mmCIF file of C-alpha atoms in Angstrom:
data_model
loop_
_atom_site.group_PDB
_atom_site.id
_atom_site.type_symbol
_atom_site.label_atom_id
_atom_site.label_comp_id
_atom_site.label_asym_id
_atom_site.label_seq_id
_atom_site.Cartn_x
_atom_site.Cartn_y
_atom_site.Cartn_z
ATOM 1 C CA UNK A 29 -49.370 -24.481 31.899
ATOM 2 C CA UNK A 30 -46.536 -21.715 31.648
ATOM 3 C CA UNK A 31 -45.544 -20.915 28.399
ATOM 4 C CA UNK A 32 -41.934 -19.727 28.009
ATOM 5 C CA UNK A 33 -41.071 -17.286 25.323
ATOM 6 C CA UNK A 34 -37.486 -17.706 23.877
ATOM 7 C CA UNK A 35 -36.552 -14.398 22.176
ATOM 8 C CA UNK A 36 -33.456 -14.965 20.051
ATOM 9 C CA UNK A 37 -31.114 -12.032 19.701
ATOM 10 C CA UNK A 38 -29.726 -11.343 16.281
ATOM 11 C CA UNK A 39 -26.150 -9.473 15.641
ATOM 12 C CA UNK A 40 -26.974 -6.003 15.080
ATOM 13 C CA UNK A 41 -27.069 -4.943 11.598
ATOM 14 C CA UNK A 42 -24.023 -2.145 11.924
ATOM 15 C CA UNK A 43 -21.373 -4.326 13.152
ATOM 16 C CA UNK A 44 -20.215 -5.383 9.577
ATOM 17 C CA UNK A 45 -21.007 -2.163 8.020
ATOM 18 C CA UNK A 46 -18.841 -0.285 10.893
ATOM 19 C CA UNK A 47 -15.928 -2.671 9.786
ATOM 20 C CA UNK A 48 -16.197 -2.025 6.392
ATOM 21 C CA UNK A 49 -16.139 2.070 7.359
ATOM 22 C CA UNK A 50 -13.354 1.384 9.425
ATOM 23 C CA UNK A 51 -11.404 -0.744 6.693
ATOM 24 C CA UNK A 52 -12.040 1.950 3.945
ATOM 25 C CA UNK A 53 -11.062 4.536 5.925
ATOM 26 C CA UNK A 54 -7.739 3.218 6.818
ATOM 27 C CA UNK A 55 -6.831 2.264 3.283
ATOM 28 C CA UNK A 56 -7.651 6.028 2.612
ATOM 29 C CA UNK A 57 -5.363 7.178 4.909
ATOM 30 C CA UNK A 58 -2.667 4.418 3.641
ATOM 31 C CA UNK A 59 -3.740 6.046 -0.256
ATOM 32 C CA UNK A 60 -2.909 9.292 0.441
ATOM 33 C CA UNK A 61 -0.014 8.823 3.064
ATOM 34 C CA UNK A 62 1.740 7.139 -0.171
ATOM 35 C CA UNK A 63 0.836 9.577 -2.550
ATOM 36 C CA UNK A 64 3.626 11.622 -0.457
ATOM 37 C CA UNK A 65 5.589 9.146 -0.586
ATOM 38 C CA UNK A 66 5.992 9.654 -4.761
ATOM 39 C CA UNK A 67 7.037 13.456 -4.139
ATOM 40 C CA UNK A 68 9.744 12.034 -1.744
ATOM 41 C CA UNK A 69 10.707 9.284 -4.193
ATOM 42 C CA UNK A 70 10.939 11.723 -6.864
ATOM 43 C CA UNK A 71 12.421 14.650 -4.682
ATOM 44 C CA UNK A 72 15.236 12.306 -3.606
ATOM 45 C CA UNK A 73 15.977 10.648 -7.162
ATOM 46 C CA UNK A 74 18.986 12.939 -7.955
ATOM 47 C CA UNK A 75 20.845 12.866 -4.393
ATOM 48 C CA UNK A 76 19.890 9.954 -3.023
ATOM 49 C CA UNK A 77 20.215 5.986 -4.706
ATOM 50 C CA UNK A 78 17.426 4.115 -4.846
ATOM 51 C CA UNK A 79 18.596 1.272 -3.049
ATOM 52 C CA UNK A 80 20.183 3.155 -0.109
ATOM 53 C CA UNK A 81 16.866 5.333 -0.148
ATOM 54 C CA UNK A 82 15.015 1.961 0.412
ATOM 55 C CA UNK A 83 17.440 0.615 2.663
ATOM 56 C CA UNK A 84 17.521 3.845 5.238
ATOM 57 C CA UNK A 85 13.840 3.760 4.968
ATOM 58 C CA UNK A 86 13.322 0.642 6.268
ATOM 59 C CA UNK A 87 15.742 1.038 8.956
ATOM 60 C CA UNK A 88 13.885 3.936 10.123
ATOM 61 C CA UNK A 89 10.627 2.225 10.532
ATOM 62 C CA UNK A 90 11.603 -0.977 11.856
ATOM 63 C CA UNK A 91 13.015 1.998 14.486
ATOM 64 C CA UNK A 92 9.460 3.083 14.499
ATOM 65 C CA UNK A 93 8.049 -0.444 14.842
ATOM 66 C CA UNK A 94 9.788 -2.040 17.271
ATOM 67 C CA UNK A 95 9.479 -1.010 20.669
ATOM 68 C CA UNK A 96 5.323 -2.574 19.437
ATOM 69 C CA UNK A 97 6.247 -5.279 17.499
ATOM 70 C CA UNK A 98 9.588 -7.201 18.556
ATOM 71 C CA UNK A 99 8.209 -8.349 21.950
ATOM 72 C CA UNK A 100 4.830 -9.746 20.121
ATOM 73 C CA UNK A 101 6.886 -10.771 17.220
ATOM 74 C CA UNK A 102 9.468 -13.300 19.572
ATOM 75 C CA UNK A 103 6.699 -14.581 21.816
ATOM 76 C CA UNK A 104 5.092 -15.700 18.553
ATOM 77 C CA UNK A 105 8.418 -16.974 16.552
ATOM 78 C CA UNK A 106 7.062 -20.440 16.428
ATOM 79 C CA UNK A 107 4.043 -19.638 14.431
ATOM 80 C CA UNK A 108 6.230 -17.460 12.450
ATOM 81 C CA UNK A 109 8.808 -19.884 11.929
ATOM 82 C CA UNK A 110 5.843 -22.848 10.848
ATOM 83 C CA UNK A 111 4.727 -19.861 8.213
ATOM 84 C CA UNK A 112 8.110 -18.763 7.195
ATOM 85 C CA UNK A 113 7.620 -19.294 3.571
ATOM 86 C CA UNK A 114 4.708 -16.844 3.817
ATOM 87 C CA UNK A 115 6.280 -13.954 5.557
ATOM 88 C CA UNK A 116 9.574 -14.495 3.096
ATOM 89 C CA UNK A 117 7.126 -13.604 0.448
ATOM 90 C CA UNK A 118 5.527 -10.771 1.562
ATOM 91 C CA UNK A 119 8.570 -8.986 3.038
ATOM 92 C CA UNK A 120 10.316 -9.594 -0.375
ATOM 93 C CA UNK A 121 7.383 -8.395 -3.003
ATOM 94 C CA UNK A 122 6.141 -5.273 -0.147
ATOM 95 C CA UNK A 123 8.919 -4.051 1.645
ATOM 96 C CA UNK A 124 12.393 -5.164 -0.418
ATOM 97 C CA UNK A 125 11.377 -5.462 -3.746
ATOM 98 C CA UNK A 126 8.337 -2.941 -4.135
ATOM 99 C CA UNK A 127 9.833 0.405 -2.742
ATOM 100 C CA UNK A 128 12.891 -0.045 -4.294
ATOM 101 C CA UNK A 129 11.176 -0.249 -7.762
ATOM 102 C CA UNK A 130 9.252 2.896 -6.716
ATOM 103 C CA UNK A 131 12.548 4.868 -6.117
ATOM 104 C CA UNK A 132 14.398 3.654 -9.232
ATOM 105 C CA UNK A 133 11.191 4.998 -10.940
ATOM 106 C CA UNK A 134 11.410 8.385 -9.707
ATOM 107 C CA UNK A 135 14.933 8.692 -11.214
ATOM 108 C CA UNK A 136 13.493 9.793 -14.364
ATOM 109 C CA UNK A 137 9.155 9.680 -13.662
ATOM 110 C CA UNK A 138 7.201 12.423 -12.405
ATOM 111 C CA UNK A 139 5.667 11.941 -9.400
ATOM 112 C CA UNK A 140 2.314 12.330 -11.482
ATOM 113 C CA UNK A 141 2.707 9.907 -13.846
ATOM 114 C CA UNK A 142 3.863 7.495 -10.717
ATOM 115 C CA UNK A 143 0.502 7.745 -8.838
ATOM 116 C CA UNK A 144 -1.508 6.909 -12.140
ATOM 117 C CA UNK A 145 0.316 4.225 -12.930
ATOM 118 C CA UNK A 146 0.164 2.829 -9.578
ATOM 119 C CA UNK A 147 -3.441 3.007 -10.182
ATOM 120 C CA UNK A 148 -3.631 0.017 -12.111
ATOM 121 C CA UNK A 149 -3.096 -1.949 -8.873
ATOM 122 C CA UNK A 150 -6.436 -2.381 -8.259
ATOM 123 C CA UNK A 151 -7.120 -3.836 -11.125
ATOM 124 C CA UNK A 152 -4.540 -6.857 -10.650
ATOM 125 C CA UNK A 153 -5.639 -7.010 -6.655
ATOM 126 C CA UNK A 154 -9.135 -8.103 -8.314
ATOM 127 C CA UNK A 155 -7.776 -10.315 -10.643
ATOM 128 C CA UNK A 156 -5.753 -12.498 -8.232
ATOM 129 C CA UNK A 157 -8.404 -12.361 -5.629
ATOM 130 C CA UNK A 158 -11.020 -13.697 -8.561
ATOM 131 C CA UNK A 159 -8.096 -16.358 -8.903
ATOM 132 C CA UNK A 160 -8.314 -17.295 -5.282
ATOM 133 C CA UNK A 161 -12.236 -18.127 -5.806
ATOM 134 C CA UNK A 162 -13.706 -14.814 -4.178
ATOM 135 C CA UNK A 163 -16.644 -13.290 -5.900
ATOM 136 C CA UNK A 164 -16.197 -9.689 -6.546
ATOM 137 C CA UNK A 165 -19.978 -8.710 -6.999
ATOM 138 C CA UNK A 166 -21.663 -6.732 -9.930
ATOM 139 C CA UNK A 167 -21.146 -3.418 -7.889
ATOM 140 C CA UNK A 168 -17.724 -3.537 -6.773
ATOM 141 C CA UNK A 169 -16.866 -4.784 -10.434
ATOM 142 C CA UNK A 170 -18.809 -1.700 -11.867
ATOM 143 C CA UNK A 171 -16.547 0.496 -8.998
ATOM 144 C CA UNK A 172 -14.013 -1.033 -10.179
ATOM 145 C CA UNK A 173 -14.183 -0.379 -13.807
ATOM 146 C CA UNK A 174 -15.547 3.263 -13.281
ATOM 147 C CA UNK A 175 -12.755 4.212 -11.491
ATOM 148 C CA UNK A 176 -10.581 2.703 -13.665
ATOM 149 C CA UNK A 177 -12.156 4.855 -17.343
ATOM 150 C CA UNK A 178 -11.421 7.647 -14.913
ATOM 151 C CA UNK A 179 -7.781 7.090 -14.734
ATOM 152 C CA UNK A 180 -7.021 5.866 -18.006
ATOM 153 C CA UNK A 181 -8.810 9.484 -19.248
ATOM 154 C CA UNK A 182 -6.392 11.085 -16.692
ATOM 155 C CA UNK A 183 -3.685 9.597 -18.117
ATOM 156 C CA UNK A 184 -4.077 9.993 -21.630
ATOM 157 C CA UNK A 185 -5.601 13.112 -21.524
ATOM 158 C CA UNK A 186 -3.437 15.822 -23.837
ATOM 159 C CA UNK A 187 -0.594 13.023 -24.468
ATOM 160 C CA UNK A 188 2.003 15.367 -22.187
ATOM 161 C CA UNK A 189 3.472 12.274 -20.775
ATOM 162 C CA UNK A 190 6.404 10.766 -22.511
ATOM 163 C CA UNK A 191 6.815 6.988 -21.854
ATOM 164 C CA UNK A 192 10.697 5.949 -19.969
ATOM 165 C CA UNK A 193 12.125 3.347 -18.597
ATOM 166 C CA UNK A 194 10.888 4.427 -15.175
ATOM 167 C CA UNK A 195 7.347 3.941 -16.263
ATOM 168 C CA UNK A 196 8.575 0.392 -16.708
ATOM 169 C CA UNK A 197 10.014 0.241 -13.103
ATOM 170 C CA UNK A 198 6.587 1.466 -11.818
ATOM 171 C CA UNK A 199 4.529 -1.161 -13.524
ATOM 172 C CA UNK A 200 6.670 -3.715 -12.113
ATOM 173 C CA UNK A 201 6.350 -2.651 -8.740
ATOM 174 C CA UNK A 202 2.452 -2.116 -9.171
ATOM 175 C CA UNK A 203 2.580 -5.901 -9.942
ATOM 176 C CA UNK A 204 4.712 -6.338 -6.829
ATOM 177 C CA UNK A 205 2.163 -4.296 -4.533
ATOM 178 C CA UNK A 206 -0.971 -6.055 -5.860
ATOM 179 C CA UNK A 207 0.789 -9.510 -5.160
ATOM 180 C CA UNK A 208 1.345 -8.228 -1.505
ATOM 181 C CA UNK A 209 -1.685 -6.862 -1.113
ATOM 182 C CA UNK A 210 -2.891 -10.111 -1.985
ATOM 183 C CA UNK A 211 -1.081 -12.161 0.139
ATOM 184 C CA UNK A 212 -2.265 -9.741 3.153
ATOM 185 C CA UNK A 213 -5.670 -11.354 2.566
ATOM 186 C CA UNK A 214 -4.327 -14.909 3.145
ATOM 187 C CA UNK A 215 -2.006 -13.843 6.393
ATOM 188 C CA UNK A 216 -1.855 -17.168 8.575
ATOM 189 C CA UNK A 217 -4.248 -17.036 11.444
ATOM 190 C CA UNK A 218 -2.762 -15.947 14.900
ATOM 191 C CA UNK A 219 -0.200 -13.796 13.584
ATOM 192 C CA UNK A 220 -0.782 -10.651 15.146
ATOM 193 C CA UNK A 221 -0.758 -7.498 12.836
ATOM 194 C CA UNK A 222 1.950 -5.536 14.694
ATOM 195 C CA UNK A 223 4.121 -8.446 15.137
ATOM 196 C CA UNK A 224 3.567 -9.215 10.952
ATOM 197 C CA UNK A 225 4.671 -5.472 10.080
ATOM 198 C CA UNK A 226 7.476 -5.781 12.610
ATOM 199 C CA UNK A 227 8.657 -9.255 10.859
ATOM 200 C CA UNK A 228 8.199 -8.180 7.390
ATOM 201 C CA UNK A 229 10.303 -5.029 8.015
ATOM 202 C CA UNK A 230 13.101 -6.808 9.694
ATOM 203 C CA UNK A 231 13.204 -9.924 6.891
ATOM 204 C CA UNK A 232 12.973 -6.787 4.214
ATOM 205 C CA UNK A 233 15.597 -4.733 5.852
ATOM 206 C CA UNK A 234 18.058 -8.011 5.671
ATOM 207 C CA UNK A 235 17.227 -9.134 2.012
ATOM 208 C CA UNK A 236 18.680 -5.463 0.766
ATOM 209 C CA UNK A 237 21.720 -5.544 2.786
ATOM 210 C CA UNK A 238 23.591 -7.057 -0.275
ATOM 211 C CA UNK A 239 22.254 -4.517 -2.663
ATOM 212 C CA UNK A 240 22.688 -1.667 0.135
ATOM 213 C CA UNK A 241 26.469 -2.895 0.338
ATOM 214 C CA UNK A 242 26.719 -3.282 -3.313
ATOM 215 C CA UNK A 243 25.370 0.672 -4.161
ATOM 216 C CA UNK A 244 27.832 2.376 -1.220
ATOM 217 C CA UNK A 245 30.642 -0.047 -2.938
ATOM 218 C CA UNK A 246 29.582 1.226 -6.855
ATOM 219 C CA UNK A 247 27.821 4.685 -5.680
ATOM 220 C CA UNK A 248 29.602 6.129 -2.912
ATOM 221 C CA UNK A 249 27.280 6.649 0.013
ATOM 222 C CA UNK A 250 24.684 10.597 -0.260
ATOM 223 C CA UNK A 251 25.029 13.408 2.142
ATOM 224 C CA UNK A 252 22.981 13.874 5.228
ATOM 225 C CA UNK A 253 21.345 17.226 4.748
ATOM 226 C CA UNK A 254 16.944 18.354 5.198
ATOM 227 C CA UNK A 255 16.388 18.041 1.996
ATOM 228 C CA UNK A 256 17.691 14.108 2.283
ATOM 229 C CA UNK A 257 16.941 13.383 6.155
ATOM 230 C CA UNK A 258 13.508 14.746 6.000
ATOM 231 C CA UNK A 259 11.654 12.912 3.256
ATOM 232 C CA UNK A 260 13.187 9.562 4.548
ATOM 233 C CA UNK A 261 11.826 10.434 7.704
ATOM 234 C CA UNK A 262 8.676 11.007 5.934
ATOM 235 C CA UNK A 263 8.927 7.851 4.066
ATOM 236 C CA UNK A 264 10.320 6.112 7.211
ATOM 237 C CA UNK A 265 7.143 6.889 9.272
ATOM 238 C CA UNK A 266 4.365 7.861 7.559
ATOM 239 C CA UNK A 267 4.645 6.033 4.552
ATOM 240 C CA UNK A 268 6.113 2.589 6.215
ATOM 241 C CA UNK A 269 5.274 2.493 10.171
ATOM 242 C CA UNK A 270 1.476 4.163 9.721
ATOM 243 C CA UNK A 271 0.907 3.487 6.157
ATOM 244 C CA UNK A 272 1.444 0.007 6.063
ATOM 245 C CA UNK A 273 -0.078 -0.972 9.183
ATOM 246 C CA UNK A 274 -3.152 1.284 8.011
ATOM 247 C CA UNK A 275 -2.958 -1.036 4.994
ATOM 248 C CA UNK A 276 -3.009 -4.101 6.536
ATOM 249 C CA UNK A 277 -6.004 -3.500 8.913
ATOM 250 C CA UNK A 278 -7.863 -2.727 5.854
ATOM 251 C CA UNK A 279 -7.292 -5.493 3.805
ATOM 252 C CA UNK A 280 -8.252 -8.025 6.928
ATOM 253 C CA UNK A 281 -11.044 -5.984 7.308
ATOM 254 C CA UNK A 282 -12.768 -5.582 3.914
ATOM 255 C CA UNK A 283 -10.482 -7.395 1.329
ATOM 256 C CA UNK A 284 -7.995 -6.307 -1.217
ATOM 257 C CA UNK A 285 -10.358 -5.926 -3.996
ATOM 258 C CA UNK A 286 -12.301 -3.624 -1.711
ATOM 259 C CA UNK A 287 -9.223 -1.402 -0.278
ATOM 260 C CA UNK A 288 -7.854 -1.391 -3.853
ATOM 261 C CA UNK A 289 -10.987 0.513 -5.336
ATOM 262 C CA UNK A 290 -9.986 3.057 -2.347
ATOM 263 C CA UNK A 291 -6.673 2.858 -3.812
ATOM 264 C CA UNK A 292 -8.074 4.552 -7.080
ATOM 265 C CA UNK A 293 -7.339 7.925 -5.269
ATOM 266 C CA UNK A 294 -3.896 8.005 -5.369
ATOM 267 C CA UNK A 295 -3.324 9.823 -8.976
ATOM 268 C CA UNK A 296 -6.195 12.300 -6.942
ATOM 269 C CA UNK A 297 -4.399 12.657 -3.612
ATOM 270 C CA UNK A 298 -1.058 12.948 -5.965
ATOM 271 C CA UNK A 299 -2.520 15.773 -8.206
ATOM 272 C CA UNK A 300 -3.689 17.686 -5.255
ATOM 273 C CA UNK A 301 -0.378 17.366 -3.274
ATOM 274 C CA UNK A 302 1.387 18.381 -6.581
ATOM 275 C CA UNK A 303 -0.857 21.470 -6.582
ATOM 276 C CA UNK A 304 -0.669 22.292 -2.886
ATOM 277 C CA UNK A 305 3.035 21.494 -2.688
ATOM 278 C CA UNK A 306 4.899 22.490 -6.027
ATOM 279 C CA UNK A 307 1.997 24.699 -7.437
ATOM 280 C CA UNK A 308 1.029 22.532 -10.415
ATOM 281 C CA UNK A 309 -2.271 23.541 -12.250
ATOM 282 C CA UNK A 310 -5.531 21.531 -12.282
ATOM 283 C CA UNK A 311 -7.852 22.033 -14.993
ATOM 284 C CA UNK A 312 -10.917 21.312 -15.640
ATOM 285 C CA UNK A 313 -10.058 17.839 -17.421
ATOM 286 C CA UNK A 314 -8.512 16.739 -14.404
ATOM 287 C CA UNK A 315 -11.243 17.582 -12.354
ATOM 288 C CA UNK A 316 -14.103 15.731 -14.122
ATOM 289 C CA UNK A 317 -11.633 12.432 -13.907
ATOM 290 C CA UNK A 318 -11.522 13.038 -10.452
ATOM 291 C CA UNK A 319 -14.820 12.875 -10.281
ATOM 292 C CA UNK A 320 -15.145 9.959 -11.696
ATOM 293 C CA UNK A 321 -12.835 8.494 -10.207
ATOM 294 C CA UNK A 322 -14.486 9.032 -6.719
ATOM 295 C CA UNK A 323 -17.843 8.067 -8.008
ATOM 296 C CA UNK A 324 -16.374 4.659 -8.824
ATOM 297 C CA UNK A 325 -14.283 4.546 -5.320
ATOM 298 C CA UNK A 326 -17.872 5.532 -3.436
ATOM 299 C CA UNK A 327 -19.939 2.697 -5.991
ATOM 300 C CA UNK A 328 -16.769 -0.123 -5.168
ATOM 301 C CA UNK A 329 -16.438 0.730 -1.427
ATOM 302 C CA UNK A 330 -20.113 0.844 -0.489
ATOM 303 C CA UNK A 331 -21.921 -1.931 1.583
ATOM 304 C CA UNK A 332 -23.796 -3.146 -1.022
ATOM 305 C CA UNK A 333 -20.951 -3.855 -3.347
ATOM 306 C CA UNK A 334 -20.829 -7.350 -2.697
ATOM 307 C CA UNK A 335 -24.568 -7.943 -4.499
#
């Protein structure tokens, strides 16, 4: 009698944990990408609107975006069209509605005080993911909230940080952001990623043409110069084209509760472009909240923080 042995082959064990490198290390890149992206909101508050700045910025990365995403994008216009409601939604709460919020903050915020409030993001990405019915796990909550005492002691250390209105403009759009980043997680099946970003950029791009119209009308239009064309080719690029699509891939690969404990970096990445950049001091306060603030990104983010 032959006796045939079946051996069964089970998925290896670093497939998922490779993807969840992969997904954390893009939304770092995304975190600090837009940490620049406050010094150019902030650097361009005084010469250029913030509607035009959002407009122009746009412009440039759908420039960016195209020649990889209109092609996939109009082969798949059917399955865009069925999901228009969807893609509506996320161009108007991440592209239209979020930047320009950031750039009417930086009118009057510091670029510091933009990144930590920003960091409250995470916090609402949790909340409506919770609200969808995912389960956060005990060590991405305790991430979560570690990170989180970390920034609130960053931001209330020494009380130098007067409250404005564009602290008000920045909590909005940190609403806006964690709604997007929220909505990434429910993106309709068979849309491909480039294709999405290319969409949402174009539907974005449109919805501000009336306020874009309505600022050169009131404002009179801002003068092409470096210290204007630069940063919005920053902002255009890096902070649109890579960051967003960076963004994206993480939150289909681990989850926006997940990328958003990443996300706890920014008022980091900020600080230390402040200090490299425009030679602002770090003390010693700031450095222990740091450190905090990475332990709780490291607890959040690891493979285990679904248990």
């Amino acid at each position: 009698m032959t006796v045939t042995v079946t051996r069964t082959t089970s998925p290896r064990p670093t497939a998922i944990p490779r993807a969840a490198a992969l997904g954390i290390a893009l939304a770092a890149v995304a975190t600090a990408v837009w940490s620049g992206s406050f010094v150019a909101s902030r650097a361009l508050g005084e010469s250029v609107p913030p509607v035009q700045h959002a407009f122009w910025r746009w412009v440039i990365a759908l420039a960016v975006v195209a020649p990889f995403g209109a092609r996939r994008a109009w082969r798949q216009r059917a399955l865009i069209r069925r999901h228009l409601r969807y893609v509506l939604l996320a161009s108007l709460l991440g592209v239209a509605v979020y930047n320009t919020l950031v750039n009417q903050a930086g009118v009057t915020t510091p670029a510091a005080n933009m990144g930590m409030i920003m960091a409250a993001s995470p916090v609402l990405m949790a909340l409506y993911e919770r609200a969808g019915g995912t389960r956060l796990g005990g060590r991405r909550i305790a991430g979560l909230l570690t990170a989180c005492a970390g920034v609130m002691l960053l931001v209330g250390q020494g009380g130098t940080a007067s409250f404005s209105t564009g602290d008000l403009w920045m909590i909005a759009a940190a609403c806006c952001f964690a709604g997007y980043s929220a909505l990434l997680r429910r993106r309709p099946a068979g849309i491909d990623g480039t294709a999405f970003l290319f969409t949402t950029f174009l539907a974005g791009t449109v919805m501000l043409l009336p306020a874009q119209a309505a600022s050169l009308t009131l404002q009179g239009g801002f003068t092409p110069a470096p210290g204007t064309v630069l940063p919005l080719l920053y902002v255009g690029v890096a902070s649109s084209a890579v960051a967003f699509f960076a963004w994206n891939k993480a939150v289909a690969l681990v989850g926006p509760t997940r990328a958003g404990v990443v996300y706890y970096l920014q008022p980091v990445c900020v600080a230390l472009l402040s200090w490299a950049v425009l030679g602002e001091a770090i003390g010693v306060w700031q450095v222990l909240c740091m450190a905090l603030i990475l332990g709780g990104v490291m607890l959040g983010a690891s493979s285990r923080a679904s248990a």
